[in-house]
XYZ file of N, CA and C in Angstrom:
711
model
N -7.860 -12.904 -11.097
C -7.708 -12.086 -9.881
C -6.930 -10.816 -10.228
N -7.463 -9.660 -9.867
C -6.832 -8.395 -10.239
C -5.789 -7.986 -9.208
N -4.746 -7.301 -9.674
C -3.669 -6.870 -8.789
C -4.078 -5.594 -8.062
N -3.923 -5.596 -6.749
C -4.100 -4.378 -5.966
C -2.841 -3.521 -6.089
N -1.677 -4.177 -6.080
C -0.390 -3.504 -6.228
C 0.281 -4.003 -7.499
N 0.708 -3.070 -8.342
C 1.483 -3.427 -9.529
C 2.642 -2.431 -9.662
N 3.833 -2.874 -9.272
C 5.048 -2.074 -9.412
C 5.826 -2.582 -10.625
N 6.299 -1.654 -11.449
C 7.071 -2.033 -12.627
C 8.360 -1.235 -12.666
N 9.481 -1.933 -12.394
C 10.819 -1.332 -12.472
C 10.919 -0.037 -11.657
N 10.433 -0.093 -10.423
C 10.433 1.086 -9.557
C 11.809 1.281 -8.930
N 12.348 2.499 -9.097
C 13.595 2.871 -8.440
C 13.326 4.046 -7.514
N 14.189 4.190 -6.508
C 14.165 5.369 -5.649
C 15.586 5.719 -5.295
N 15.963 6.963 -5.612
C 17.302 7.452 -5.312
C 17.196 8.696 -4.443
N 18.104 8.808 -3.506
C 18.189 9.983 -2.644
C 19.590 10.581 -2.766
N 19.673 11.913 -2.723
C 20.967 12.579 -2.726
C 21.569 12.670 -4.111
N 22.798 13.177 -4.143
C 23.511 13.380 -5.409
C 24.999 13.107 -5.197
N 25.659 12.792 -6.309
C 27.109 12.623 -6.261
C 27.544 11.578 -5.254
N 28.458 11.974 -4.358
C 28.996 11.021 -3.383
C 27.969 10.610 -2.340
N 26.913 11.404 -2.193
C 25.881 11.070 -1.206
C 24.714 10.298 -1.819
N 24.807 9.955 -3.089
C 23.717 9.259 -3.772
C 23.458 7.892 -3.131
N 22.186 7.635 -2.822
C 21.768 6.359 -2.243
C 20.710 5.754 -3.151
N 20.909 4.493 -3.549
C 19.923 3.755 -4.333
C 19.078 2.929 -3.354
N 17.942 3.497 -2.949
C 17.103 2.809 -1.962
C 16.337 1.650 -2.588
N 15.888 1.822 -3.824
C 15.231 0.749 -4.579
C 15.852 0.709 -5.967
N 16.086 -0.508 -6.467
C 16.814 -0.675 -7.723
C 15.984 -1.470 -8.734
N 14.922 -0.879 -9.241
C 14.147 -1.538 -10.290
C 13.273 -2.659 -9.769
N 12.462 -2.375 -8.755
C 11.600 -3.389 -8.137
C 10.336 -3.581 -8.975
N 10.086 -4.815 -9.343
C 8.845 -5.201 -10.025
C 8.104 -6.184 -9.131
N 6.847 -5.862 -8.833
C 6.107 -6.657 -7.852
C 4.617 -6.500 -8.088
N 3.901 -7.625 -8.136
C 2.443 -7.637 -8.153
C 1.924 -8.289 -6.880
N 0.919 -7.689 -6.277
C 0.215 -8.295 -5.144
C -1.255 -8.376 -5.526
N -1.764 -9.601 -5.568
C -3.142 -9.804 -5.998
C -4.112 -9.549 -4.858
N -5.354 -9.304 -5.219
C -6.386 -9.059 -4.225
C -6.518 -10.269 -3.285
N -6.518 -10.001 -1.980
C -6.669 -11.069 -0.992
C -5.363 -11.684 -0.521
N -4.227 -11.256 -1.067
C -2.946 -11.792 -0.602
C -2.542 -11.167 0.734
N -1.751 -11.921 1.467
C -1.176 -11.470 2.739
C 0.330 -11.624 2.580
N 1.020 -10.499 2.426
C 2.438 -10.497 2.065
C 3.257 -9.895 3.199
N 4.312 -10.586 3.589
C 5.266 -10.055 4.561
C 6.516 -9.593 3.819
N 7.019 -8.427 4.207
C 8.242 -7.878 3.613
C 9.303 -7.825 4.706
N 10.457 -8.445 4.438
C 11.546 -8.482 5.400
C 12.821 -7.954 4.749
N 13.768 -7.585 5.590
C 15.061 -7.116 5.111
C 15.791 -6.393 6.219
N 17.094 -6.388 6.129
C 17.911 -5.695 7.128
C 17.715 -4.192 7.013
N 18.201 -3.469 8.010
C 18.179 -2.014 7.948
C 18.912 -1.539 6.699
N 18.274 -0.631 5.943
C 18.879 -0.154 4.704
C 18.576 -0.998 3.493
N 17.725 -2.001 3.649
C 17.413 -2.891 2.529
C 16.430 -2.272 1.547
N 15.686 -1.251 2.003
C 14.708 -0.608 1.131
C 13.268 -0.865 1.508
N 13.041 -1.621 2.590
C 11.658 -1.993 2.914
C 10.823 -0.795 3.359
N 11.398 0.128 4.113
C 10.641 1.317 4.516
C 10.352 2.216 3.324
N 11.329 2.340 2.415
C 11.108 3.106 1.191
C 9.991 2.480 0.371
N 10.007 1.162 0.264
C 8.956 0.465 -0.471
C 7.595 0.733 0.166
N 7.512 0.643 1.497
C 6.243 0.872 2.180
C 5.755 2.299 1.948
N 6.668 3.269 1.978
C 6.271 4.661 1.749
C 5.728 4.875 0.339
N 6.329 4.206 -0.629
C 5.832 4.319 -2.003
C 4.478 3.646 -2.133
N 4.325 2.462 -1.537
C 3.037 1.767 -1.593
C 1.937 2.603 -0.941
N 2.291 3.329 0.118
C 1.314 4.139 0.832
C 1.141 5.532 0.269
N 1.767 5.813 -0.870
C 1.711 7.134 -1.513
C 2.231 8.233 -0.592
N 3.175 7.864 0.259
C 3.848 8.838 1.110
C 5.148 9.320 0.473
N 5.554 8.658 -0.599
C 6.741 9.026 -1.353
C 6.512 8.595 -2.796
N 7.277 9.162 -3.714
C 7.119 8.854 -5.137
C 8.376 8.200 -5.675
N 8.236 7.269 -6.611
C 9.427 6.654 -7.213
C 10.231 7.668 -8.014
N 11.523 7.424 -8.110
C 12.359 8.209 -9.019
C 12.048 7.832 -10.462
N 11.835 6.554 -10.698
C 11.427 6.079 -12.026
C 10.608 4.807 -11.840
N 9.977 4.377 -12.940
C 9.111 3.217 -12.862
C 7.675 3.631 -12.583
N 6.781 2.643 -12.545
C 5.362 2.947 -12.363
C 4.775 2.151 -11.207
N 3.738 2.726 -10.600
C 3.010 2.090 -9.501
C 1.518 2.265 -9.746
N 0.831 1.147 -9.923
C -0.620 1.134 -10.028
C -1.192 0.576 -8.730
N -2.067 1.350 -8.080
C -2.756 0.918 -6.873
C -4.215 0.690 -7.218
N -4.621 -0.559 -7.188
C -6.005 -0.907 -7.510
C -6.400 -0.321 -8.868
N -5.444 -0.366 -9.802
C -5.692 0.099 -11.159
C -5.459 1.574 -11.387
N -5.175 2.335 -10.330
C -4.940 3.776 -10.454
C -3.444 4.030 -10.564
N -3.019 4.744 -11.603
C -1.613 5.064 -11.813
C -1.222 6.201 -10.882
N -0.440 5.885 -9.839
C -0.061 6.886 -8.845
C 0.715 8.034 -9.460
N 1.425 7.769 -10.559
C 2.235 8.794 -11.194
C 1.420 9.896 -11.851
N 0.132 9.675 -12.044
C -0.732 10.683 -12.682
C -1.458 11.546 -11.656
N -1.250 11.296 -10.371
C -2.019 11.972 -9.324
C -1.282 13.185 -8.772
N -1.988 14.285 -8.598
C -1.404 15.419 -7.887
C -1.540 15.176 -6.376
N -1.051 16.107 -5.560
C -1.034 15.896 -4.107
C -2.434 15.707 -3.544
N -3.386 16.504 -3.997
C -4.758 16.377 -3.486
C -5.353 15.022 -3.853
N -5.104 14.585 -5.076
C -5.629 13.286 -5.511
C -4.968 12.149 -4.748
N -3.654 12.270 -4.482
C -2.970 11.255 -3.690
C -3.564 11.171 -2.282
N -3.847 12.320 -1.684
C -4.453 12.334 -0.349
C -5.807 11.634 -0.367
N -6.577 11.882 -1.413
C -7.889 11.248 -1.543
C -7.755 9.740 -1.690
N -6.810 9.295 -2.515
C -6.602 7.855 -2.708
C -6.115 7.208 -1.414
N -5.186 7.875 -0.708
C -4.718 7.346 0.581
C -5.884 7.160 1.546
N -6.757 8.149 1.595
C -7.870 8.095 2.533
C -8.853 6.981 2.204
N -9.086 6.741 0.920
C -10.147 5.823 0.520
C -9.658 4.418 0.206
N -8.403 4.280 -0.224
C -7.956 2.981 -0.727
C -6.892 2.308 0.134
N -6.311 3.046 1.101
C -5.223 2.491 1.900
C -5.528 2.651 3.380
N -5.336 1.579 4.133
C -5.403 1.641 5.584
C -4.011 1.428 6.153
N -3.606 2.282 7.093
C -2.262 2.223 7.662
C -2.312 1.755 9.119
N -1.375 0.871 9.467
C -1.177 0.462 10.861
C 0.315 0.594 11.148
N 0.655 1.375 12.186
C 2.049 1.655 12.489
C 2.465 1.027 13.818
N 3.760 0.883 13.991
C 4.308 0.311 15.220
C 3.893 1.113 16.453
N 3.837 2.429 16.327
C 3.579 3.299 17.478
C 2.102 3.641 17.655
N 1.210 2.937 16.946
C -0.244 3.076 17.043
C -0.742 4.393 16.443
N -0.080 5.525 16.769
C -0.457 6.836 16.238
C -1.903 7.217 16.571
N -2.336 6.879 17.788
C -3.655 7.308 18.243
C -3.555 8.697 18.866
N -4.665 9.432 18.790
C -4.699 10.768 19.380
C -5.016 10.632 20.865
N -4.135 11.123 21.747
C -4.394 10.998 23.189
C -5.612 11.829 23.612
N -6.173 11.452 24.760
C -7.326 12.136 25.347
C -8.494 12.220 24.366
N -8.555 11.222 23.471
C -9.644 11.098 22.501
C -10.111 9.649 22.523
N -11.389 9.424 22.480
C -11.903 8.065 22.626
C -11.493 7.177 21.457
N -11.592 5.872 21.697
C -11.312 4.912 20.627
C -12.224 5.167 19.430
N -13.499 5.425 19.697
C -14.443 5.674 18.605
C -14.042 6.899 17.795
N -13.632 7.965 18.474
C -13.238 9.191 17.770
C -11.972 8.974 16.951
N -11.033 8.175 17.470
C -9.831 7.850 16.705
C -10.180 7.085 15.437
N -11.074 6.121 15.558
C -11.471 5.321 14.402
C -12.232 6.173 13.386
N -12.970 7.133 13.883
C -13.823 7.967 13.035
C -13.030 8.955 12.168
N -11.820 9.265 12.562
C -11.076 10.360 11.945
C -10.986 10.282 10.422
N -10.631 9.121 9.824
C -10.565 9.082 8.353
C -11.903 9.397 7.694
N -12.992 9.064 8.356
C -14.319 9.334 7.804
C -14.649 10.820 7.868
N -14.152 11.493 8.911
C -14.324 12.940 9.005
C -13.601 13.617 7.849
N -12.348 13.182 7.603
C -11.592 13.743 6.482
C -12.291 13.491 5.149
N -12.970 12.340 5.060
C -13.665 11.987 3.817
C -15.040 12.636 3.713
N -15.421 13.418 4.734
C -16.698 14.147 4.757
C -17.902 13.212 4.664
N -17.789 12.072 5.354
C -18.906 11.137 5.439
C -19.923 11.689 6.438
N -21.222 11.621 6.147
C -22.235 12.119 7.088
C -22.147 11.437 8.455
N -22.542 12.174 9.497
C -22.335 11.738 10.874
C -22.974 10.391 11.179
N -24.203 10.184 10.760
C -24.891 8.925 11.056
C -24.161 7.744 10.422
N -23.695 7.937 9.185
C -22.960 6.866 8.511
C -21.615 6.644 9.175
N -20.972 7.732 9.643
C -19.705 7.574 10.369
C -19.906 6.697 11.600
N -20.930 6.974 12.361
C -21.182 6.204 13.582
C -21.425 4.734 13.276
N -22.157 4.467 12.201
C -22.432 3.080 11.823
C -21.129 2.358 11.459
N -20.291 3.007 10.655
C -19.040 2.373 10.216
C -18.069 2.190 11.388
N -18.017 3.169 12.286
C -17.136 3.053 13.456
C -17.556 1.871 14.312
N -18.859 1.730 14.546
C -19.350 0.610 15.353
C -18.990 -0.726 14.713
N -19.128 -0.809 13.398
C -18.782 -2.048 12.697
C -17.287 -2.340 12.786
N -16.462 -1.301 12.601
C -15.009 -1.495 12.632
C -14.538 -1.932 14.015
N -15.070 -1.308 15.066
C -14.689 -1.707 16.424
C -15.164 -3.125 16.732
N -16.323 -3.492 16.210
C -16.803 -4.868 16.409
C -15.895 -5.864 15.692
N -15.382 -5.476 14.513
C -14.480 -6.354 13.767
C -13.237 -6.707 14.572
N -12.757 -5.767 15.375
C -11.527 -5.997 16.144
C -11.826 -6.368 17.596
N -13.104 -6.599 17.892
C -13.477 -7.059 19.226
C -13.411 -6.013 20.306
N -13.613 -4.743 19.956
C -13.501 -3.660 20.939
C -14.764 -2.801 21.006
N -15.904 -3.376 20.656
C -17.126 -2.580 20.697
C -17.443 -2.079 22.103
N -16.943 -2.794 23.126
C -17.193 -2.375 24.515
C -16.146 -1.394 25.030
N -15.208 -0.980 24.170
C -14.167 -0.026 24.570
C -14.265 1.277 23.772
N -15.386 1.498 23.122
C -15.527 2.654 22.237
C -15.291 3.977 22.948
N -15.665 4.073 24.220
C -15.545 5.329 24.965
C -14.243 5.437 25.750
N -13.365 4.458 25.614
C -12.095 4.486 26.336
C -11.050 5.298 25.565
N -10.232 6.031 26.291
C -9.121 6.747 25.694
C -7.893 5.838 25.620
N -6.902 6.174 24.782
C -5.737 5.288 24.617
C -5.055 4.905 25.932
N -4.950 5.854 26.879
C -4.261 5.532 28.133
C -5.077 4.605 29.032
N -6.299 4.297 28.621
C -7.130 3.343 29.347
C -7.130 1.971 28.683
N -6.321 1.828 27.652
C -6.264 0.586 26.884
C -4.868 -0.019 26.954
N -4.800 -1.334 26.862
C -3.498 -2.004 26.780
C -2.878 -1.735 25.417
N -1.580 -2.071 25.282
C -0.911 -1.893 23.993
C -1.599 -2.665 22.881
N -1.986 -3.897 23.178
C -2.666 -4.700 22.170
C -4.005 -4.108 21.777
N -4.739 -3.578 22.763
C -6.024 -2.945 22.463
C -5.827 -1.675 21.645
N -4.789 -0.909 21.968
C -4.508 0.298 21.181
C -4.207 -0.058 19.729
N -3.461 -1.139 19.527
C -3.152 -1.520 18.157
C -4.412 -2.004 17.439
N -5.315 -2.645 18.150
C -6.568 -3.070 17.527
C -7.431 -1.859 17.161
N -7.403 -0.818 17.980
C -8.080 0.430 17.606
C -7.459 0.977 16.311
N -6.128 0.928 16.225
C -5.445 1.398 15.016
C -5.852 0.569 13.800
N -6.016 -0.735 13.984
C -6.475 -1.584 12.886
C -7.901 -1.209 12.485
N -8.760 -0.977 13.480
C -10.139 -0.565 13.188
C -10.154 0.738 12.396
N -9.303 1.687 12.790
C -9.205 2.957 12.061
C -8.762 2.718 10.613
N -7.844 1.769 10.428
C -7.364 1.454 9.079
C -8.449 0.809 8.222
N -9.385 0.100 8.863
C -10.403 -0.642 8.128
C -11.666 0.164 7.852
N -11.848 1.277 8.571
C -13.161 1.922 8.595
C -13.566 2.497 7.239
N -12.615 2.778 6.355
C -12.937 3.290 5.019
C -13.070 2.171 3.989
N -12.995 0.907 4.442
C -13.037 -0.261 3.548
C -11.992 -0.154 2.445
N -10.704 -0.004 2.820
C -9.650 0.225 1.823
C -9.347 -1.028 1.002
N -8.752 -0.800 -0.164
C -8.299 -1.920 -0.999
C -7.091 -2.616 -0.388
N -6.290 -1.850 0.368
C -4.997 -2.338 0.831
C -4.782 -1.950 2.289
N -4.341 -2.903 3.100
C -3.950 -2.637 4.480
C -2.433 -2.741 4.563
N -1.771 -1.633 4.931
C -0.313 -1.595 5.096
C 0.004 -1.580 6.584
N 0.784 -2.548 7.037
C 1.138 -2.658 8.456
C 2.654 -2.613 8.590
N 3.156 -1.563 9.240
C 4.597 -1.349 9.386
C 5.009 -1.718 10.804
N 5.635 -2.892 10.963
C 6.048 -3.413 12.278
C 4.903 -3.296 13.299
N 3.719 -3.837 12.996
C 2.562 -3.604 13.853
C 2.661 -4.254 15.232
N 3.592 -5.198 15.392
C 3.754 -5.855 16.696
C 5.030 -5.425 17.405
N 5.728 -4.437 16.856
C 7.049 -4.058 17.377
C 7.042 -3.570 18.802
N 5.933 -2.954 19.257
C 5.867 -2.418 20.613
C 5.001 -3.254 21.549
N 4.718 -4.504 21.156
C 3.773 -5.320 21.913
C 4.458 -6.485 22.609
N 3.870 -6.907 23.735
C 4.347 -8.115 24.402
C 3.859 -9.333 23.620
N 4.288 -10.524 24.035
C 4.020 -11.729 23.251
C 2.521 -12.030 23.159
N 1.778 -11.805 24.247
C 0.335 -12.074 24.218
C -0.389 -11.101 23.286
N -0.045 -9.817 23.382
C -0.671 -8.820 22.508
C -0.273 -9.039 21.056
N 0.983 -9.451 20.848
C 1.429 -9.773 19.491
C 0.569 -10.872 18.892
N 0.334 -11.930 19.666
C -0.497 -13.033 19.182
C -1.910 -12.563 18.866
N -2.458 -11.685 19.709
C -3.816 -11.184 19.485
C -3.901 -10.395 18.176
N -2.916 -9.526 17.935
C -2.937 -8.715 16.716
C -2.719 -9.593 15.482
N -1.828 -10.562 15.575
C -1.603 -11.454 14.429
C -2.819 -12.320 14.151
N -3.498 -12.758 15.205
C -4.746 -13.508 15.011
C -5.778 -12.645 14.290
N -5.832 -11.364 14.661
C -6.763 -10.452 14.001
C -6.418 -10.295 12.523
N -5.130 -10.132 12.208
C -4.728 -10.033 10.805
C -5.059 -11.311 10.045
N -4.907 -12.464 10.718
C -5.301 -13.727 10.087
C -6.783 -13.721 9.714
N -7.620 -13.224 10.632
C -9.058 -13.176 10.382
C -9.382 -12.231 9.224
N -8.705 -11.094 9.189
C -8.928 -10.144 8.104
C -8.501 -10.736 6.767
N -7.374 -11.442 6.784
C -6.904 -12.116 5.570
C -7.904 -13.169 5.122
N -8.404 -13.948 6.068
C -9.383 -14.993 5.731
C -10.661 -14.400 5.154
N -10.974 -13.162 5.548
C -12.159 -12.477 5.021
C -11.887 -11.823 3.672
N -10.647 -11.939 3.170
C -10.328 -11.445 1.840
C -9.569 -10.139 1.772
N -9.116 -9.620 2.918
C -8.358 -8.370 2.910
C -6.980 -8.562 2.279
N -6.525 -7.559 1.556
C -5.169 -7.547 1.019
C -4.273 -6.852 2.036
N -3.233 -7.559 2.503
C -2.379 -7.054 3.576
C -0.919 -7.124 3.141
N -0.200 -6.023 3.339
C 1.251 -6.022 3.198
C 1.829 -5.586 4.531
N 2.672 -6.428 5.097
C 3.199 -6.222 6.446
C 4.719 -6.194 6.414
N 5.304 -5.170 7.018
C 6.759 -5.115 7.191
C 7.092 -5.631 8.585
N 8.065 -6.522 8.659
C 8.477 -7.044 9.961
C 9.925 -7.490 9.898
N 10.577 -7.541 11.049
C 11.920 -8.122 11.118
C 11.887 -9.446 11.870
N 10.675 -9.898 12.252
C 10.535 -11.108 13.049
C 10.051 -12.269 12.191
N 10.810 -13.358 12.189
C 10.454 -14.512 11.367
C 9.106 -15.097 11.741
N 8.798 -15.130 13.053
C 7.540 -15.741 13.476
C 6.335 -14.909 13.048
N 6.527 -13.588 12.905
C 5.454 -12.731 12.396
C 5.294 -12.948 10.900
N 6.395 -12.966 10.175
C 6.346 -13.177 8.725
C 5.723 -14.515 8.372
N 5.926 -15.510 9.238
C 5.418 -16.854 8.965
C 3.895 -16.909 8.935
N 3.230 -15.884 9.478
C 1.769 -15.856 9.459
C 1.231 -15.433 8.090
N 2.085 -14.873 7.248
C 1.651 -14.384 5.941
C 1.551 -15.525 4.937
N 1.034 -15.206 3.751
C 0.934 -16.199 2.688
C 2.096 -16.148 1.719
N 2.859 -15.056 1.818
C 3.946 -14.856 0.852
C 5.005 -13.999 1.519
N 6.261 -14.331 1.264
C 7.381 -13.604 1.855
C 8.206 -12.937 0.765
N 8.375 -11.615 0.895
C 9.262 -10.845 0.028
C 10.450 -10.416 0.872
N 11.668 -10.731 0.411
C 12.856 -10.317 1.147
C 13.664 -9.353 0.275
N 14.016 -8.210 0.866
C 14.791 -7.183 0.160
C 16.226 -7.158 0.659
N 17.135 -6.844 -0.247
C 18.539 -6.617 0.123
C 19.097 -5.552 -0.816
N 19.591 -4.462 -0.235
C 20.201 -3.377 -1.009
C 19.306 -2.890 -2.141
N 17.999 -2.793 -1.844
C 17.060 -2.228 -2.805
C 16.546 -3.181 -3.859
N 16.914 -4.466 -3.770
C 16.447 -5.477 -4.717
C 15.643 -6.547 -3.992
N 14.667 -7.129 -4.697
C 13.989 -8.313 -4.188
C 14.892 -9.514 -4.418
N 15.298 -10.166 -3.333
C 16.174 -11.331 -3.455
C 15.439 -12.623 -3.127
N 14.220 -12.514 -2.637
C 13.412 -13.705 -2.355
C 11.943 -13.348 -2.490
N 11.193 -14.217 -3.140
C 9.742 -14.077 -3.263
C 9.167 -15.486 -3.147
N 8.719 -15.830 -1.954
C 8.370 -17.208 -1.635
C 6.917 -17.319 -1.190
N 6.206 -18.284 -1.750
C 4.869 -18.607 -1.270
C 5.001 -19.488 -0.036
N 4.369 -19.060 1.054
C 4.337 -19.857 2.277
C 3.088 -20.709 2.218
N 3.262 -21.971 1.969
C 2.156 -22.854 1.622
C 1.096 -22.864 2.710
N -0.159 -22.925 2.234
C -1.278 -23.051 3.163
C -1.731 -21.751 3.781
N -1.138 -20.613 3.356
C -1.472 -19.353 4.013
C -2.293 -18.419 3.116
N -2.772 -18.908 1.968
C -3.545 -18.071 1.076
C -5.029 -18.275 1.299
N -5.814 -17.212 1.023
C -7.259 -17.372 0.971
C -7.574 -18.294 -0.201
N -8.532 -19.204 0.002
C -8.879 -20.147 -1.046
C -9.268 -19.412 -2.324
N -8.657 -19.823 -3.413
C -8.956 -19.214 -4.690
C -8.065 -18.045 -5.057
N -7.245 -17.567 -4.088
C -6.387 -16.428 -4.360
C -4.989 -16.873 -4.710
N -4.432 -17.776 -3.921
C -3.057 -18.196 -4.179
C -2.990 -19.694 -4.370
N -1.795 -20.166 -4.681
C -1.606 -21.595 -4.876
C -0.278 -21.981 -4.276
């Protein structure tokens, strides 16, 4: 099984002198294809910095990061943007949908950036919305959707480019308990279909849905635990 994520001794430092902050302190981590990994840690533990590096939104101070075999350290800004668009799907706590724009148009946006032909865009958007159970809401704008439905649109947008990696940053943070369950059930289905998912959360019950738990403290991995029974068959043990 090939690694989608391969971090080797990754550090991240901010500031200088008395203001120097060690956000990550030599993190080494592999995530294999099809794994569902939850990342937890207190505020300041380094989990947001880690997510930004995984998403190519920030660069390590030292160490290496291979995403699906591509060395992120060799990429210029344009190449990083291309890799983000094609290999990474993002889901954020605040949904980040464009208001007064339909669900279909929101999902279509990454394909527009990728210059996919219109007919193919429409086909992929329809498939992505069907994956999240919102094919009948394609023409609805965000303010016509519940919080859970908005997050499912965000998941569809993340999936529409068929990325190698789905990054979810507190995806249930703004949802009620019913919507939280719906979104977690959807992530379970995506995981069962073989998607590689890395999820940041501060909630134990959300992390428990994953197959593996990574816990950070002061920029170090202090726990890396397999949560039994949560792996796709053939991927984990």
